[in-house]
Amino acid sequence: LFVLKATIYKDLLDHIHDTKSPNEAWDMLSTLFLKKNGARLQMLENEIGSIVQGNLSISNYFMKVKMICQEMAQLDKEAKISDARQRRIIIRGLKQEYKGF
């Protein structure tokens, strides 16, 4: 418990200050980060649902979609987006001039 309390950031320390055991502290931190991961996953879902190329080059747009999809998979294995769906997302968000391709 001492090692946990001595090595984490002060803003996290407030969440485990009153815990009595390492397991209790770990469970508290786990719950806290699961909430943050859920919120981040929802934010990424919203972003991937509305992503468009805009002023990005095709390669930068492609990489942005890939990075969002990878982060989603890291947060939740069940949220992994298939390659086929990634292609559909990319094509849907392309500028009008590329729609023919």
Coordinates of C-alpha atoms in Angstrom, one line a residue:
L1 CA 0.0 0.0 0.0
F2 CA 2.9 2.3 0.8
V3 CA 4.4 1.8 -2.6
L4 CA 1.1 2.6 -4.4
K5 CA 0.6 5.7 -2.4
A6 CA 4.2 6.8 -2.7
T7 CA 4.4 6.4 -6.5
I8 CA 1.1 7.6 -8.0
Y9 CA 0.2 11.2 -9.0
K10 CA -1.3 13.4 -6.3
D11 CA -4.6 13.7 -8.1
L12 CA -5.0 9.9 -7.9
L13 CA -3.8 9.7 -4.4
D14 CA -6.9 11.5 -3.2
H15 CA -8.9 8.5 -4.5
I16 CA -7.0 5.9 -2.4
H17 CA -6.1 8.0 0.6
D18 CA -8.5 6.2 2.9
T19 CA -8.0 2.7 1.7
K20 CA -6.7 0.1 4.2
S21 CA -5.1 -2.5 1.9
P22 CA -3.3 -2.7 -1.4
N23 CA -6.1 -4.7 -2.9
E24 CA -8.7 -2.1 -1.9
A25 CA -6.5 0.7 -3.4
W26 CA -6.0 -1.3 -6.6
D27 CA -9.8 -1.9 -6.9
M28 CA -10.5 1.8 -6.4
L29 CA -8.0 2.8 -9.1
S30 CA -9.3 0.1 -11.4
T31 CA -12.8 1.4 -11.1
L32 CA -11.7 4.9 -11.7
F33 CA -9.8 4.0 -14.9
L34 CA -12.6 1.8 -16.2
K35 CA -14.9 4.8 -16.0
K36 CA -12.3 7.0 -17.8
N37 CA -11.8 4.3 -20.5
G38 CA -15.5 4.0 -21.0
A39 CA -15.8 7.8 -21.5
R40 CA -12.8 7.8 -23.8
L41 CA -14.2 4.9 -25.8
Q42 CA -17.5 6.7 -26.2
M43 CA -15.7 9.9 -27.4
L44 CA -13.7 7.8 -30.0
E45 CA -17.0 6.1 -31.1
N46 CA -18.5 9.6 -31.7
E47 CA -15.3 10.8 -33.5
I48 CA -15.1 7.7 -35.8
G49 CA -18.8 8.1 -36.6
S50 CA -18.4 11.7 -37.8
I51 CA -14.9 11.7 -39.2
V52 CA -14.3 13.3 -42.6
Q53 CA -11.2 14.1 -44.7
G54 CA -11.7 17.8 -44.6
N55 CA -8.4 19.5 -45.3
L56 CA -6.3 16.4 -44.5
S57 CA -4.3 14.6 -47.2
I58 CA -5.6 11.1 -48.0
S59 CA -2.6 9.6 -46.2
N60 CA -3.1 11.7 -43.1
Y61 CA -6.9 11.0 -43.1
F62 CA -6.2 7.3 -43.5
M63 CA -3.7 7.3 -40.6
K64 CA -6.1 9.3 -38.4
V65 CA -8.8 6.7 -38.9
K66 CA -6.4 3.8 -38.3
M67 CA -5.1 5.5 -35.1
I68 CA -8.6 6.0 -33.7
C69 CA -9.5 2.4 -34.5
Q70 CA -6.3 1.1 -32.8
E71 CA -7.0 3.1 -29.7
M72 CA -10.5 1.8 -29.5
A73 CA -9.2 -1.8 -29.8
Q74 CA -6.7 -1.1 -27.0
L75 CA -9.4 0.2 -24.7
D76 CA -11.8 -2.6 -25.4
K77 CA -11.1 -5.7 -27.4
E78 CA -14.8 -6.1 -28.2
A79 CA -14.8 -2.6 -29.7
K80 CA -12.2 -3.6 -32.4
I81 CA -13.3 -2.3 -35.8
S82 CA -12.7 -4.7 -38.7
D83 CA -10.6 -3.8 -41.6
A84 CA -13.6 -3.9 -43.9
R85 CA -15.5 -1.4 -41.6
Q86 CA -12.4 0.8 -41.5
R87 CA -12.3 0.9 -45.3
R88 CA -16.0 1.9 -45.3
I89 CA -15.4 4.6 -42.8
I90 CA -12.5 6.0 -44.8
I91 CA -14.5 5.9 -48.1
R92 CA -17.5 7.5 -46.5
G93 CA -15.5 10.5 -45.2
L94 CA -13.5 11.2 -48.4
K95 CA -13.8 14.5 -50.2
Q96 CA -16.5 14.5 -52.9
E97 CA -13.8 14.6 -55.6
Y98 CA -12.6 11.1 -54.5
K99 CA -16.0 9.5 -54.3
G100 CA -15.7 8.0 -57.8
F101 CA -12.8 5.9 -56.7

